[in-house]
PDB file of C-alpha atoms and ligand atoms in Angstrom:
ATOM      1  CA  UNK A   1     175.427 193.973 -83.868  1.00  0.00           C
ATOM      2  CA  UNK A   2     176.251 197.483 -83.334  1.00  0.00           C
ATOM      3  CA  UNK A   3     173.450 199.729 -81.831  1.00  0.00           C
ATOM      4  CA  UNK A   4     173.094 203.236 -81.251  1.00  0.00           C
ATOM      5  CA  UNK A   5     172.733 204.068 -77.403  1.00  0.00           C
ATOM      6  CA  UNK A   6     172.295 207.182 -75.454  1.00  0.00           C
ATOM      7  CA  UNK A   7     173.134 207.082 -71.686  1.00  0.00           C
ATOM      8  CA  UNK A   8     171.229 209.946 -69.722  1.00  0.00           C
ATOM      9  CA  UNK A   9     173.049 210.901 -66.490  1.00  0.00           C
ATOM     10  CA  UNK A  10     176.624 210.144 -65.796  1.00  0.00           C
ATOM     11  CA  UNK A  11     177.175 209.432 -61.984  1.00  0.00           C
ATOM     12  CA  UNK A  12     178.462 206.173 -61.124  1.00  0.00           C
ATOM     13  CA  UNK A  13     176.094 203.973 -62.599  1.00  0.00           C
ATOM     14  CA  UNK A  14     175.779 205.879 -66.211  1.00  0.00           C
ATOM     15  CA  UNK A  15     179.659 206.043 -66.357  1.00  0.00           C
ATOM     16  CA  UNK A  16     179.999 202.172 -65.743  1.00  0.00           C
ATOM     17  CA  UNK A  17     176.788 201.619 -68.549  1.00  0.00           C
ATOM     18  CA  UNK A  18     178.305 204.089 -71.124  1.00  0.00           C
ATOM     19  CA  UNK A  19     182.094 202.915 -70.759  1.00  0.00           C
ATOM     20  CA  UNK A  20     180.921 199.153 -71.257  1.00  0.00           C
ATOM     21  CA  UNK A  21     178.747 199.727 -73.997  1.00  0.00           C
ATOM     22  CA  UNK A  22     181.308 201.687 -75.889  1.00  0.00           C
ATOM     23  CA  UNK A  23     183.949 199.204 -75.078  1.00  0.00           C
ATOM     24  CA  UNK A  24     181.578 196.270 -76.582  1.00  0.00           C
ATOM     25  CA  UNK A  25     181.834 198.251 -79.672  1.00  0.00           C
ATOM     26  CA  UNK A  26     178.163 200.312 -79.839  1.00  0.00           C
ATOM     27  CA  UNK A  27     178.128 203.762 -80.809  1.00  0.00           C
ATOM     28  CA  UNK A  28     177.399 205.195 -77.437  1.00  0.00           C
ATOM     29  CA  UNK A  29     175.962 209.405 -76.867  1.00  0.00           C
ATOM     30  CA  UNK A  30     176.479 210.345 -73.242  1.00  0.00           C
ATOM     31  CA  UNK A  31     174.057 213.128 -72.105  1.00  0.00           C
ATOM     32  CA  UNK A  32     174.717 214.969 -68.447  1.00  0.00           C
ATOM     33  CA  UNK A  33     173.915 218.767 -67.454  1.00  0.00           C
ATOM     34  CA  UNK A  34     177.161 218.654 -65.531  1.00  0.00           C
ATOM     35  CA  UNK A  35     180.202 219.899 -68.056  1.00  0.00           C
ATOM     36  CA  UNK A  36     182.821 218.491 -65.494  1.00  0.00           C
ATOM     37  CA  UNK A  37     181.200 214.711 -65.863  1.00  0.00           C
ATOM     38  CA  UNK A  38     181.129 215.234 -69.868  1.00  0.00           C
ATOM     39  CA  UNK A  39     184.788 215.859 -69.730  1.00  0.00           C
ATOM     40  CA  UNK A  40     185.722 212.961 -67.604  1.00  0.00           C
ATOM     41  CA  UNK A  41     183.630 210.474 -70.264  1.00  0.00           C
ATOM     42  CA  UNK A  42     184.723 212.052 -73.665  1.00  0.00           C
ATOM     43  CA  UNK A  43     187.402 209.901 -74.327  1.00  0.00           C
ATOM     44  CA  UNK A  44     185.302 206.629 -73.297  1.00  0.00           C
ATOM     45  CA  UNK A  45     182.207 207.089 -75.621  1.00  0.00           C
ATOM     46  CA  UNK A  46     181.549 208.353 -79.090  1.00  0.00           C
ATOM     47  CA  UNK A  47     180.023 211.448 -78.137  1.00  0.00           C
ATOM     48  CA  UNK A  48     179.630 213.450 -74.910  1.00  0.00           C
ATOM     49  CA  UNK A  49     177.315 216.276 -74.881  1.00  0.00           C
ATOM     50  CA  UNK A  50     176.287 218.506 -71.918  1.00  0.00           C
ATOM     51  CA  UNK A  51     172.521 218.962 -72.078  1.00  0.00           C
ATOM     52  CA  UNK A  52     169.561 218.996 -69.855  1.00  0.00           C
ATOM     53  CA  UNK A  53     167.572 215.617 -70.830  1.00  0.00           C
ATOM     54  CA  UNK A  54     164.262 217.283 -69.582  1.00  0.00           C
ATOM     55  CA  UNK A  55     164.338 220.033 -72.397  1.00  0.00           C
ATOM     56  CA  UNK A  56     162.736 218.082 -75.517  1.00  0.00           C
ATOM     57  CA  UNK A  57     164.108 220.545 -77.903  1.00  0.00           C
ATOM     58  CA  UNK A  58     167.560 219.711 -77.155  1.00  0.00           C
ATOM     59  CA  UNK A  59     166.970 216.301 -77.083  1.00  0.00           C
ATOM     60  CA  UNK A  60     165.400 216.326 -80.708  1.00  0.00           C
ATOM     61  CA  UNK A  61     168.311 218.365 -81.873  1.00  0.00           C
ATOM     62  CA  UNK A  62     170.627 215.639 -80.674  1.00  0.00           C
ATOM     63  CA  UNK A  63     169.000 213.362 -82.789  1.00  0.00           C
ATOM     64  CA  UNK A  64     167.828 210.840 -80.086  1.00  0.00           C
ATOM     65  CA  UNK A  65     164.625 209.824 -82.253  1.00  0.00           C
ATOM     66  CA  UNK A  66     166.931 207.723 -84.283  1.00  0.00           C
ATOM     67  CA  UNK A  67     168.308 205.668 -81.458  1.00  0.00           C
ATOM     68  CA  UNK A  68     167.558 202.387 -80.833  1.00  0.00           C
ATOM     69  CA  UNK A  69     168.237 202.118 -77.010  1.00  0.00           C
ATOM     70  CA  UNK A  70     168.440 204.893 -74.394  1.00  0.00           C
ATOM     71  CA  UNK A  71     169.315 204.321 -70.694  1.00  0.00           C
ATOM     72  CA  UNK A  72     168.130 206.502 -68.242  1.00  0.00           C
ATOM     73  CA  UNK A  73     170.761 206.564 -65.392  1.00  0.00           C
ATOM     74  CA  UNK A  74     169.733 209.394 -63.332  1.00  0.00           C
ATOM     75  CA  UNK A  75     169.265 208.151 -59.892  1.00  0.00           C
ATOM     76  CA  UNK A  76     168.883 210.834 -57.328  1.00  0.00           C
ATOM     77  CA  UNK A  77     166.848 213.553 -59.442  1.00  0.00           C
ATOM     78  CA  UNK A  78     163.635 211.566 -59.504  1.00  0.00           C
ATOM     79  CA  UNK A  79     161.814 214.759 -61.319  1.00  0.00           C
ATOM     80  CA  UNK A  80     164.844 214.489 -64.146  1.00  0.00           C
ATOM     81  CA  UNK A  81     164.388 210.736 -64.263  1.00  0.00           C
ATOM     82  CA  UNK A  82     160.764 210.735 -64.858  1.00  0.00           C
ATOM     83  CA  UNK A  83     160.532 213.476 -67.356  1.00  0.00           C
ATOM     84  CA  UNK A  84     163.273 212.583 -69.508  1.00  0.00           C
ATOM     85  CA  UNK A  85     162.118 208.896 -69.632  1.00  0.00           C
ATOM     86  CA  UNK A  86     158.621 210.272 -70.978  1.00  0.00           C
ATOM     87  CA  UNK A  87     160.528 212.449 -73.456  1.00  0.00           C
ATOM     88  CA  UNK A  88     162.606 209.705 -74.701  1.00  0.00           C
ATOM     89  CA  UNK A  89     159.719 207.539 -75.409  1.00  0.00           C
ATOM     90  CA  UNK A  90     157.704 210.171 -76.895  1.00  0.00           C
ATOM     91  CA  UNK A  91     160.584 210.861 -79.330  1.00  0.00           C
ATOM     92  CA  UNK A  92     159.787 206.936 -80.594  1.00  0.00           C
ATOM     93  CA  UNK A  93     162.831 205.354 -78.909  1.00  0.00           C
ATOM     94  CA  UNK A  94     161.818 201.539 -78.912  1.00  0.00           C
ATOM     95  CA  UNK A  95     163.707 200.481 -76.154  1.00  0.00           C
ATOM     96  CA  UNK A  96     164.036 202.797 -73.028  1.00  0.00           C
ATOM     97  CA  UNK A  97     165.836 201.475 -69.653  1.00  0.00           C
ATOM     98  CA  UNK A  98     165.038 203.604 -66.673  1.00  0.00           C
ATOM     99  CA  UNK A  99     167.051 203.224 -63.349  1.00  0.00           C
ATOM    100  CA  UNK A 100     165.077 203.265 -60.101  1.00  0.00           C
ATOM    101  CA  UNK A 101     165.962 204.036 -56.526  1.00  0.00           C
ATOM    102  CA  UNK A 102     163.019 202.204 -55.124  1.00  0.00           C
ATOM    103  CA  UNK A 103     159.685 200.497 -55.460  1.00  0.00           C
ATOM    104  CA  UNK A 104     157.765 203.635 -55.859  1.00  0.00           C
ATOM    105  CA  UNK A 105     160.164 205.360 -58.247  1.00  0.00           C
ATOM    106  CA  UNK A 106     160.198 202.085 -60.244  1.00  0.00           C
ATOM    107  CA  UNK A 107     156.481 201.683 -60.698  1.00  0.00           C
ATOM    108  CA  UNK A 108     156.690 205.405 -62.137  1.00  0.00           C
ATOM    109  CA  UNK A 109     158.986 204.603 -64.475  1.00  0.00           C
ATOM    110  CA  UNK A 110     156.885 201.295 -65.743  1.00  0.00           C
ATOM    111  CA  UNK A 111     153.433 203.343 -65.413  1.00  0.00           C
ATOM    112  CA  UNK A 112     154.962 206.098 -67.792  1.00  0.00           C
ATOM    113  CA  UNK A 113     156.241 203.924 -70.650  1.00  0.00           C
ATOM    114  CA  UNK A 114     159.865 202.624 -69.653  1.00  0.00           C
ATOM    115  CA  UNK A 115     160.174 199.097 -71.483  1.00  0.00           C
ATOM    116  CA  UNK A 116     162.603 197.837 -68.702  1.00  0.00           C
ATOM    117  CA  UNK A 117     162.979 199.309 -65.206  1.00  0.00           C
ATOM    118  CA  UNK A 118     166.371 198.526 -63.600  1.00  0.00           C
ATOM    119  CA  UNK A 119     167.274 198.552 -59.655  1.00  0.00           C
ATOM    120  CA  UNK A 120     171.386 198.551 -59.814  1.00  0.00           C
ATOM    121  CA  UNK A 121     171.856 198.461 -56.135  1.00  0.00           C
ATOM    122  CA  UNK A 122     169.184 195.732 -55.747  1.00  0.00           C
ATOM    123  CA  UNK A 123     170.604 193.670 -58.615  1.00  0.00           C
ATOM    124  CA  UNK A 124     174.436 194.161 -57.582  1.00  0.00           C
ATOM    125  CA  UNK A 125     173.413 193.329 -54.016  1.00  0.00           C
ATOM    126  CA  UNK A 126     171.597 189.673 -55.342  1.00  0.00           C
ATOM    127  CA  UNK A 127     174.418 189.286 -57.746  1.00  0.00           C
ATOM    128  CA  UNK A 128     176.900 189.444 -55.010  1.00  0.00           C
ATOM    129  CA  UNK A 129     174.816 187.318 -52.482  1.00  0.00           C
ATOM    130  CA  UNK A 130     174.724 184.677 -55.431  1.00  0.00           C
ATOM    131  CA  UNK A 131     178.363 185.019 -55.977  1.00  0.00           C
ATOM    132  CA  UNK A 132     179.083 183.774 -52.417  1.00  0.00           C
ATOM    133  CA  UNK A 133     176.863 180.237 -52.723  1.00  0.00           C
ATOM    134  CA  UNK A 134     177.890 180.081 -56.220  1.00  0.00           C
ATOM    135  CA  UNK A 135     181.485 181.274 -55.973  1.00  0.00           C
ATOM    136  CA  UNK A 136     182.879 178.005 -57.502  1.00  0.00           C
ATOM    137  CA  UNK A 137     180.890 178.480 -60.822  1.00  0.00           C
ATOM    138  CA  UNK A 138     182.876 181.018 -62.685  1.00  0.00           C
ATOM    139  CA  UNK A 139     180.692 183.650 -64.807  1.00  0.00           C
ATOM    140  CA  UNK A 140     177.418 182.857 -62.835  1.00  0.00           C
ATOM    141  CA  UNK A 141     174.783 185.120 -64.205  1.00  0.00           C
ATOM    142  CA  UNK A 142     171.129 185.218 -62.853  1.00  0.00           C
ATOM    143  CA  UNK A 143     168.617 185.066 -65.632  1.00  0.00           C
ATOM    144  CA  UNK A 144     165.174 185.052 -63.980  1.00  0.00           C
ATOM    145  CA  UNK A 145     164.808 185.194 -60.061  1.00  0.00           C
ATOM    146  CA  UNK A 146     166.008 181.883 -58.822  1.00  0.00           C
ATOM    147  CA  UNK A 147     167.567 180.504 -62.222  1.00  0.00           C
ATOM    148  CA  UNK A 148     170.775 181.360 -63.964  1.00  0.00           C
ATOM    149  CA  UNK A 149     173.343 180.356 -66.223  1.00  0.00           C
ATOM    150  CA  UNK A 150     176.780 179.520 -65.103  1.00  0.00           C
ATOM    151  CA  UNK A 151     180.210 178.136 -66.777  1.00  0.00           C
ATOM    152  CA  UNK A 152     181.921 175.207 -65.103  1.00  0.00           C
ATOM    153  CA  UNK A 153     185.493 173.904 -66.070  1.00  0.00           C
ATOM    154  CA  UNK A 154     185.490 170.317 -66.850  1.00  0.00           C
ATOM    155  CA  UNK A 155     187.076 168.528 -63.538  1.00  0.00           C
ATOM    156  CA  UNK A 156     189.010 165.369 -63.976  1.00  0.00           C
ATOM    157  CA  UNK A 157     186.453 163.213 -62.831  1.00  0.00           C
ATOM    158  CA  UNK A 158     184.123 164.500 -65.337  1.00  0.00           C
ATOM    159  CA  UNK A 159     186.508 164.034 -68.285  1.00  0.00           C
ATOM    160  CA  UNK A 160     185.520 160.970 -70.789  1.00  0.00           C
ATOM    161  CA  UNK A 161     182.159 160.759 -69.232  1.00  0.00           C
ATOM    162  CA  UNK A 162     179.065 161.079 -71.459  1.00  0.00           C
ATOM    163  CA  UNK A 163     176.654 164.151 -70.492  1.00  0.00           C
ATOM    164  CA  UNK A 164     173.663 161.566 -69.869  1.00  0.00           C
ATOM    165  CA  UNK A 165     175.718 159.338 -68.036  1.00  0.00           C
ATOM    166  CA  UNK A 166     176.746 162.305 -65.787  1.00  0.00           C
ATOM    167  CA  UNK A 167     173.025 163.317 -64.882  1.00  0.00           C
ATOM    168  CA  UNK A 168     172.888 166.389 -67.108  1.00  0.00           C
ATOM    169  CA  UNK A 169     170.115 167.205 -69.747  1.00  0.00           C
ATOM    170  CA  UNK A 170     166.281 166.192 -69.875  1.00  0.00           C
ATOM    171  CA  UNK A 171     165.339 163.907 -66.880  1.00  0.00           C
ATOM    172  CA  UNK A 172     168.631 163.819 -65.655  1.00  0.00           C
ATOM    173  CA  UNK A 173     169.229 163.825 -62.029  1.00  0.00           C
ATOM    174  CA  UNK A 174     170.597 167.449 -61.971  1.00  0.00           C
ATOM    175  CA  UNK A 175     167.785 169.185 -63.683  1.00  0.00           C
ATOM    176  CA  UNK A 176     170.464 171.119 -65.120  1.00  0.00           C
ATOM    177  CA  UNK A 177     170.992 171.516 -69.079  1.00  0.00           C
ATOM    178  CA  UNK A 178     174.375 172.004 -70.682  1.00  0.00           C
ATOM    179  CA  UNK A 179     173.602 174.054 -73.671  1.00  0.00           C
ATOM    180  CA  UNK A 180     177.309 174.873 -74.979  1.00  0.00           C
ATOM    181  CA  UNK A 181     180.816 173.287 -74.737  1.00  0.00           C
ATOM    182  CA  UNK A 182     183.627 175.242 -75.283  1.00  0.00           C
ATOM    183  CA  UNK A 183     186.444 173.082 -76.493  1.00  0.00           C
ATOM    184  CA  UNK A 184     189.505 175.179 -77.374  1.00  0.00           C
ATOM    185  CA  UNK A 185     188.421 177.294 -80.198  1.00  0.00           C
ATOM    186  CA  UNK A 186     185.559 175.271 -80.970  1.00  0.00           C
ATOM    187  CA  UNK A 187     182.012 175.728 -79.272  1.00  0.00           C
ATOM    188  CA  UNK A 188     179.532 172.812 -79.414  1.00  0.00           C
ATOM    189  CA  UNK A 189     176.148 173.969 -79.474  1.00  0.00           C
ATOM    190  CA  UNK A 190     173.192 171.829 -77.648  1.00  0.00           C
ATOM    191  CA  UNK A 191     175.612 169.040 -77.357  1.00  0.00           C
ATOM    192  CA  UNK A 192     173.837 165.414 -77.682  1.00  0.00           C
ATOM    193  CA  UNK A 193     173.230 163.219 -74.391  1.00  0.00           C
ATOM    194  CA  UNK A 194     176.094 160.835 -75.718  1.00  0.00           C
ATOM    195  CA  UNK A 195     178.786 163.931 -76.233  1.00  0.00           C
ATOM    196  CA  UNK A 196     181.933 163.032 -74.038  1.00  0.00           C
ATOM    197  CA  UNK A 197     183.585 165.486 -71.770  1.00  0.00           C
ATOM    198  CA  UNK A 198     187.303 166.303 -72.529  1.00  0.00           C
ATOM    199  CA  UNK A 199     190.268 167.712 -70.332  1.00  0.00           C
ATOM    200  CA  UNK A 200     189.736 171.580 -70.619  1.00  0.00           C
ATOM    201  CA  UNK A 201     186.385 171.674 -71.807  1.00  0.00           C
ATOM    202  CA  UNK A 202     184.422 174.464 -70.384  1.00  0.00           C
ATOM    203  CA  UNK A 203     180.502 173.500 -69.802  1.00  0.00           C
ATOM    204  CA  UNK A 204     177.770 176.228 -69.996  1.00  0.00           C
ATOM    205  CA  UNK A 205     174.782 175.306 -67.778  1.00  0.00           C
ATOM    206  CA  UNK A 206     171.536 176.519 -67.090  1.00  0.00           C
ATOM    207  CA  UNK A 207     169.155 175.505 -64.253  1.00  0.00           C
ATOM    208  CA  UNK A 208     167.771 176.590 -60.993  1.00  0.00           C
ATOM    209  CA  UNK A 209     170.159 178.096 -58.471  1.00  0.00           C
ATOM    210  CA  UNK A 210     169.432 175.331 -56.150  1.00  0.00           C
ATOM    211  CA  UNK A 211     170.501 172.729 -58.689  1.00  0.00           C
ATOM    212  CA  UNK A 212     173.362 174.598 -59.652  1.00  0.00           C
ATOM    213  CA  UNK A 213     174.656 174.689 -56.018  1.00  0.00           C
ATOM    214  CA  UNK A 214     173.996 170.837 -55.527  1.00  0.00           C
ATOM    215  CA  UNK A 215     175.792 170.272 -58.535  1.00  0.00           C
ATOM    216  CA  UNK A 216     178.747 172.268 -57.460  1.00  0.00           C
ATOM    217  CA  UNK A 217     178.708 170.927 -53.850  1.00  0.00           C
ATOM    218  CA  UNK A 218     179.394 167.268 -55.439  1.00  0.00           C
ATOM    219  CA  UNK A 219     181.888 168.505 -57.762  1.00  0.00           C
ATOM    220  CA  UNK A 220     183.839 169.786 -54.905  1.00  0.00           C
ATOM    221  CA  UNK A 221     183.045 166.331 -52.763  1.00  0.00           C
ATOM    222  CA  UNK A 222     184.473 164.548 -56.140  1.00  0.00           C
ATOM    223  CA  UNK A 223     187.541 166.895 -56.371  1.00  0.00           C
ATOM    224  CA  UNK A 224     188.451 166.043 -52.906  1.00  0.00           C
ATOM    225  CA  UNK A 225     188.431 162.486 -53.332  1.00  0.00           C
ATOM    226  CA  UNK A 226     190.662 162.328 -56.781  1.00  0.00           C
TER     227      UNK A 226
HETATM  228  P1  ADP B 301     174.669 207.594 -59.242  1.00  0.00           P
HETATM  229  O1  ADP B 301     173.966 207.274 -57.967  1.00  0.00           O
HETATM  230  O2  ADP B 301     174.927 206.429 -60.073  1.00  0.00           O
HETATM  231  O3  ADP B 301     176.167 208.343 -58.971  1.00  0.00           O
HETATM  232  P2  ADP B 301     173.357 209.930 -59.703  1.00  0.00           P
HETATM  233  O4  ADP B 301     171.785 210.049 -59.493  1.00  0.00           O
HETATM  234  O5  ADP B 301     173.844 210.483 -58.329  1.00  0.00           O
HETATM  235  O6  ADP B 301     173.666 208.308 -60.012  1.00  0.00           O
HETATM  236  O7  ADP B 301     174.005 210.940 -60.925  1.00  0.00           O
HETATM  237  C1  ADP B 301     173.090 211.153 -62.027  1.00  0.00           C
HETATM  238  C2  ADP B 301     173.758 212.093 -63.143  1.00  0.00           C
HETATM  239  O8  ADP B 301     172.737 212.435 -63.673  1.00  0.00           O
HETATM  240  C3  ADP B 301     174.481 212.989 -62.560  1.00  0.00           C
HETATM  241  O9  ADP B 301     175.865 213.230 -63.188  1.00  0.00           O
HETATM  242  C4  ADP B 301     173.799 214.455 -62.938  1.00  0.00           C
HETATM  243  O10 ADP B 301     174.300 215.410 -63.226  1.00  0.00           O
HETATM  244  C5  ADP B 301     172.660 213.673 -64.166  1.00  0.00           C
HETATM  245  N1  ADP B 301     171.580 214.363 -64.194  1.00  0.00           N
HETATM  246  C6  ADP B 301     170.891 214.784 -63.430  1.00  0.00           C
HETATM  247  N2  ADP B 301     169.346 215.400 -63.935  1.00  0.00           N
HETATM  248  C7  ADP B 301     169.659 215.580 -65.112  1.00  0.00           C
HETATM  249  C8  ADP B 301     169.340 216.146 -66.433  1.00  0.00           C
HETATM  250  N3  ADP B 301     168.019 216.671 -65.915  1.00  0.00           N
HETATM  251  N4  ADP B 301     169.755 216.192 -67.425  1.00  0.00           N
HETATM  252  C9  ADP B 301     171.061 215.827 -67.494  1.00  0.00           C
HETATM  253  N5  ADP B 301     171.676 214.934 -66.448  1.00  0.00           N
HETATM  254  C10 ADP B 301     171.135 214.892 -65.386  1.00  0.00           C
END
């Protein structure tokens, strides 16, 4: 569903968030106090406005009280990050995501009302580290610490087998749930234990990182034996 999202502060993180949200089809208002930043992002967002995000009057004039989501992407200037987060909450934006540099910055943002505090450098580091161990599971995404969702292309030794016989699902040996199977244009949502895997299927799995890694190691072993 299309949302109205404001991105405040167009450093490397803000630009990446703003342009991705716009490419996903959302209405994106990008705000930065630097004119050059505004010029460089103008063609990649719905509106780009040069303004000081710590000025309440300006934020009101920009209509920010009607936005559903705001992302405060300012990192270095902690005063600006804190003040704009307070003002955006005060304007009634229901979901304010604020970027923190470190724990102290993050705990301040949480206390003044940010709905979500994000640590981009730290999260990217974790993703890259998990990407090393979960390298062969495509599209791994961490969901809660230690647990994630991953896509696995059906390998030949899985084809023709039932999910339950392969040890997936409730009380299965993997403790990994297959919750979607993509089969060409079709998507099978919450497949039954009796569902058989076909060649070309993509399995979408959820489980602990440890179990996803074990499953992967087994898949690798089977691949060699084929
Ligand atoms: P990154 O590490 O992602 O590059 P920075 O913290 O260096 O992020 O960049 C933050 C951006 O936020 C800069 O483009 C800066 O001009 C902008 N910014 C900082 N303070 C304000 C403010 N009060 N109002 C609007 N933009 C701001």
